[in-house]
mmCIF file of C-alpha atoms in Angstrom:
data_model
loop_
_atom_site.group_PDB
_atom_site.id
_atom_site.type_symbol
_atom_site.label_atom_id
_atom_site.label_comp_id
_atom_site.label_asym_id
_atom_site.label_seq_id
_atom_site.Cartn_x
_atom_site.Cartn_y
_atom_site.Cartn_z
ATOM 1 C CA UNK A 1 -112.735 6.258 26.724
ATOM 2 C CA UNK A 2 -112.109 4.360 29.774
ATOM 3 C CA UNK A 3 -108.808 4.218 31.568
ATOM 4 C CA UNK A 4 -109.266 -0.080 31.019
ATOM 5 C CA UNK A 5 -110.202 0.769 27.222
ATOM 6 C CA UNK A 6 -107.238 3.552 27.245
ATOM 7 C CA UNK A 7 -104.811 1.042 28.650
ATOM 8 C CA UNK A 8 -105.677 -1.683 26.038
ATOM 9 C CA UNK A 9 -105.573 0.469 22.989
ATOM 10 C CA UNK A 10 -102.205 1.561 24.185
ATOM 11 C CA UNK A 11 -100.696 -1.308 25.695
ATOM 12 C CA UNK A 12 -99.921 0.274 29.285
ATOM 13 C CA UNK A 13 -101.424 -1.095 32.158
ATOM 14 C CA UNK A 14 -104.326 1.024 33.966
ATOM 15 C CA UNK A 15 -101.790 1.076 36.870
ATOM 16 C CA UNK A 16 -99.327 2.792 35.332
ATOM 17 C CA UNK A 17 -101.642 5.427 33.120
ATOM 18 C CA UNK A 18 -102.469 6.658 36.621
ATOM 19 C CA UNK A 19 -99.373 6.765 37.669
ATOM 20 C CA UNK A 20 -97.887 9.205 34.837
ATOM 21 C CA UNK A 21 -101.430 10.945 35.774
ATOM 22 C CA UNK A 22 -100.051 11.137 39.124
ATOM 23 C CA UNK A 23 -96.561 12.360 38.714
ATOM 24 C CA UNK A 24 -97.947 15.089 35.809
ATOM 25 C CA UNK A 25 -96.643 13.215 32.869
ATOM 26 C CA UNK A 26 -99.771 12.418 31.699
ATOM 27 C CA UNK A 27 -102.530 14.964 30.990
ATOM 28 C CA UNK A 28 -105.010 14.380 33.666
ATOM 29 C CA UNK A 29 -108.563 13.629 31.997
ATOM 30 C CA UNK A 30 -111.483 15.257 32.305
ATOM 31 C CA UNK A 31 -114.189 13.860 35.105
ATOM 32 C CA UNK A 32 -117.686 12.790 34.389
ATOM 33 C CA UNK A 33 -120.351 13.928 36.592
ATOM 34 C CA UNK A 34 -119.566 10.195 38.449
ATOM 35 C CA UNK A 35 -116.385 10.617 38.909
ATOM 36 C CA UNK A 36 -114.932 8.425 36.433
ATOM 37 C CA UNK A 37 -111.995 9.391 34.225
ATOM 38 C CA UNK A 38 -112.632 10.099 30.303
ATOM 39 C CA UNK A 39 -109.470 9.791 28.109
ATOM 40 C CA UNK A 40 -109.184 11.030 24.806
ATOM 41 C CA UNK A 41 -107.050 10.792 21.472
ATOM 42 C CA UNK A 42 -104.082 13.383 23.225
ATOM 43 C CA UNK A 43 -103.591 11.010 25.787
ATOM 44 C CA UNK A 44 -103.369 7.863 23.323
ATOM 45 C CA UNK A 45 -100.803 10.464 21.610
ATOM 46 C CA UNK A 46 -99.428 11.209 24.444
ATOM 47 C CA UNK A 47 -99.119 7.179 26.074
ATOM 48 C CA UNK A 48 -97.346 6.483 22.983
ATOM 49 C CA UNK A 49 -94.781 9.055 22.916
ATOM 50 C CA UNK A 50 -93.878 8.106 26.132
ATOM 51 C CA UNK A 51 -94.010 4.320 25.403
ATOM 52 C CA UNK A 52 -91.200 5.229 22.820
ATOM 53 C CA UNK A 53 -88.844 7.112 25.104
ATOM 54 C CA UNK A 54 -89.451 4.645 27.548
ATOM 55 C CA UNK A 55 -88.498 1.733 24.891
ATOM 56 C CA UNK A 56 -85.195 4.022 24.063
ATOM 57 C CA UNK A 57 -84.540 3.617 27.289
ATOM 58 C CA UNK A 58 -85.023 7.226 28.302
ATOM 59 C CA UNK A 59 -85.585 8.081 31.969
ATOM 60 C CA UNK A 60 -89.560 9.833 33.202
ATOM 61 C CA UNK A 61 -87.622 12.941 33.850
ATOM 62 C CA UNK A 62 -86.062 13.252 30.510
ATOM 63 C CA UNK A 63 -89.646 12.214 28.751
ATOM 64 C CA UNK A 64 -91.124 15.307 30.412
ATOM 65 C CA UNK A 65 -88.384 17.458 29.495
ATOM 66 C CA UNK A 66 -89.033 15.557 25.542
ATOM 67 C CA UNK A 67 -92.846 16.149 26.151
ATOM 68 C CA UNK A 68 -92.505 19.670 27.247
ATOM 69 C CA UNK A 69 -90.518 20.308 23.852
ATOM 70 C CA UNK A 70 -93.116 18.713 21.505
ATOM 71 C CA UNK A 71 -95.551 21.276 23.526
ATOM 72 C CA UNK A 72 -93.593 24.002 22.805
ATOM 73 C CA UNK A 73 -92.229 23.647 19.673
ATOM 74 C CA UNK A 74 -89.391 26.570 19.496
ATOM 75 C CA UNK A 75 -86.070 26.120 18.878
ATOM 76 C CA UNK A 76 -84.645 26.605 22.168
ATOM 77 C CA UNK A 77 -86.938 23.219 23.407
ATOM 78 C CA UNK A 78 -85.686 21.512 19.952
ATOM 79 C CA UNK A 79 -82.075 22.007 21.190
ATOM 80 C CA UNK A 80 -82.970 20.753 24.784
ATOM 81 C CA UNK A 81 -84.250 17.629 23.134
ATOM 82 C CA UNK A 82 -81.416 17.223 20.383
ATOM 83 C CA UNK A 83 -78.712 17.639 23.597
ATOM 84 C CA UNK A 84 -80.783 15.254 25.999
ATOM 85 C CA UNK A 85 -80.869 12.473 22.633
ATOM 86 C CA UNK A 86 -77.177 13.599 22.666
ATOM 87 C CA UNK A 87 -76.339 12.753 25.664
ATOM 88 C CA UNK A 88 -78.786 9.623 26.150
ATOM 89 C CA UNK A 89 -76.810 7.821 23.312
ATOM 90 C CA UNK A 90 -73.207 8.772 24.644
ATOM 91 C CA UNK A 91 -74.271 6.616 28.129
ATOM 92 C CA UNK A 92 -75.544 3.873 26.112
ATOM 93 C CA UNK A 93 -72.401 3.852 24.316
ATOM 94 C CA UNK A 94 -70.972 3.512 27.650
ATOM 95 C CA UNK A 95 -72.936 0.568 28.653
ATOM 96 C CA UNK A 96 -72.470 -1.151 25.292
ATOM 97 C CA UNK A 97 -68.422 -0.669 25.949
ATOM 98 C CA UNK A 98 -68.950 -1.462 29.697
ATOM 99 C CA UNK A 99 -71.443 -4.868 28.520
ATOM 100 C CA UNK A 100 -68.862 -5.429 25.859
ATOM 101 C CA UNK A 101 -66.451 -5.944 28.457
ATOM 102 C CA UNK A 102 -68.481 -7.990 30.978
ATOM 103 C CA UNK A 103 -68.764 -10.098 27.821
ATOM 104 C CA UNK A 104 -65.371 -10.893 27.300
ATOM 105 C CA UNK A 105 -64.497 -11.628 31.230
ATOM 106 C CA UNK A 106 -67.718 -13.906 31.331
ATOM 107 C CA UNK A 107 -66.536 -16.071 27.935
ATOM 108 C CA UNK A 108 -63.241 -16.284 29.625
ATOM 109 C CA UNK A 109 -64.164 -17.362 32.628
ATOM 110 C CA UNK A 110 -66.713 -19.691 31.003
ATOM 111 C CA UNK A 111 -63.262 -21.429 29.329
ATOM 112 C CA UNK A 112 -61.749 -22.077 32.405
ATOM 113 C CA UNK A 113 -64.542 -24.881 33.255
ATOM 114 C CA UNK A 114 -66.586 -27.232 31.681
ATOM 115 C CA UNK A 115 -68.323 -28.151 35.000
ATOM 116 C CA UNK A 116 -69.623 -31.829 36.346
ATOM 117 C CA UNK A 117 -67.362 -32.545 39.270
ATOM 118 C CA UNK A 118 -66.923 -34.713 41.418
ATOM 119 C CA UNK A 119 -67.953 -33.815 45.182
ATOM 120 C CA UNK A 120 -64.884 -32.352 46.663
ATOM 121 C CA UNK A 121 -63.246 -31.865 42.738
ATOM 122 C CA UNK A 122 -61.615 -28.367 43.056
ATOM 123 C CA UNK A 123 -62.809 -26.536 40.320
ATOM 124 C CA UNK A 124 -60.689 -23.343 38.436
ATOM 125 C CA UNK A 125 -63.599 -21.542 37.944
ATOM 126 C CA UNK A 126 -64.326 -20.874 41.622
ATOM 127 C CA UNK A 127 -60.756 -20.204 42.244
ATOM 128 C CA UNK A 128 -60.710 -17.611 39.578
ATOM 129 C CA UNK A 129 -63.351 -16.208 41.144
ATOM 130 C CA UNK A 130 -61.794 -15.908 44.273
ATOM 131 C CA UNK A 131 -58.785 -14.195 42.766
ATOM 132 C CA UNK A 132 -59.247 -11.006 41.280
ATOM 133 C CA UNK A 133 -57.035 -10.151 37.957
ATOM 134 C CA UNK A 134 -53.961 -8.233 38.817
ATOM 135 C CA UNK A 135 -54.696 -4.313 37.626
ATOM 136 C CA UNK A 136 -51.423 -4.516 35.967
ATOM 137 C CA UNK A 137 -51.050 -7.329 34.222
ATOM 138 C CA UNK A 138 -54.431 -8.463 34.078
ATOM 139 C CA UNK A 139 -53.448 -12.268 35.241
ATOM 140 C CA UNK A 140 -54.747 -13.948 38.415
ATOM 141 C CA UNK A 141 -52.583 -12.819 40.936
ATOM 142 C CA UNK A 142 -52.716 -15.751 43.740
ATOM 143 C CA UNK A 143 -49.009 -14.521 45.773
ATOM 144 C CA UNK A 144 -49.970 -13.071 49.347
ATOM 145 C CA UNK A 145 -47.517 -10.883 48.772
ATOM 146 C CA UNK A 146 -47.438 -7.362 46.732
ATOM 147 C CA UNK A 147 -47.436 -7.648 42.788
ATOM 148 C CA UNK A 148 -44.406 -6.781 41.211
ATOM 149 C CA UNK A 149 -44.581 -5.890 37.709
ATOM 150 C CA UNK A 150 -43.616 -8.839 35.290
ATOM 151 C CA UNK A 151 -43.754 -11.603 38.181
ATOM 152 C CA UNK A 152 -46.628 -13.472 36.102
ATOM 153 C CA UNK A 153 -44.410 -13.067 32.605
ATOM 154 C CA UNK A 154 -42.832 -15.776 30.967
#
């Protein structure tokens, strides 16, 4: 098939099958007596493996390393790949904690204004902004002077 036909059946864009052809992820295809590039069933197999990692969020580098593994199917490859799934899910845990957290700062600081001021209205939100939380307390700390622990206690 075509690389146009290829990319339709597989839902990549022509642009980027060559690309993977370019950087070795993708099998390159064999070449007609014109030129032209003639894709076969591996490399729909192969498009949408990679279309999976790539929807799990994995990284070109690991999908060769995952690729390399389903090519070589011993058990010292199937431990690469359970260590690299390992270790992909312990960073997204990361960014769900780190999201999680961005979260919770943006609902509060979505509290601290409804919006539609009047021109020259000051507005908290801004001057939270401008403020960063104190890293001990975790208050706005506005004093131009040093924090002391407790001074934003009741």
């Amino acid at each position: 098939m075509k690389p146009g036909e290829l990319a339709k059946h597989t839902g990549v864009t022509a642009e980027t099958i060559r690309y993977y052809e370019k950087i070795g992820l993708l099998t390159p295809p064999v070449r007609l007596a014109n030129n032209f590039r003639e894709y076969g069933e591996m490399h729909i197999r192969q498009l949408e493996f990679i279309r999976r990692c790539r929807a799990l969020g994995l990284g070109l580098e690991d999908i060769r390393l995952l690729l390399a593994s389903v090519n070589d199917p011993s058990a010292e490859c199937a431990n690469e790949a359970h260590r690299l799934i390992q270790s992909h899910l312990v960073t997204v845990e990361e960014q769900i904690h780190e999201l999680t957290q961005l979260r919770k700062s943006l609902n509060e600081l979505s509290h601290i204004c409804r919006g539609g001021h009047a021109r020259g209205e000051f507005c908290p939100l801004l001057d939270a902004l401008r403020h960063a939380p104190c890293e001990q307390c975790g208050e706005v700390c506005r004093c131009p002077h040093e924090h002391k622990p407790g001074a934003h206690k009741a």
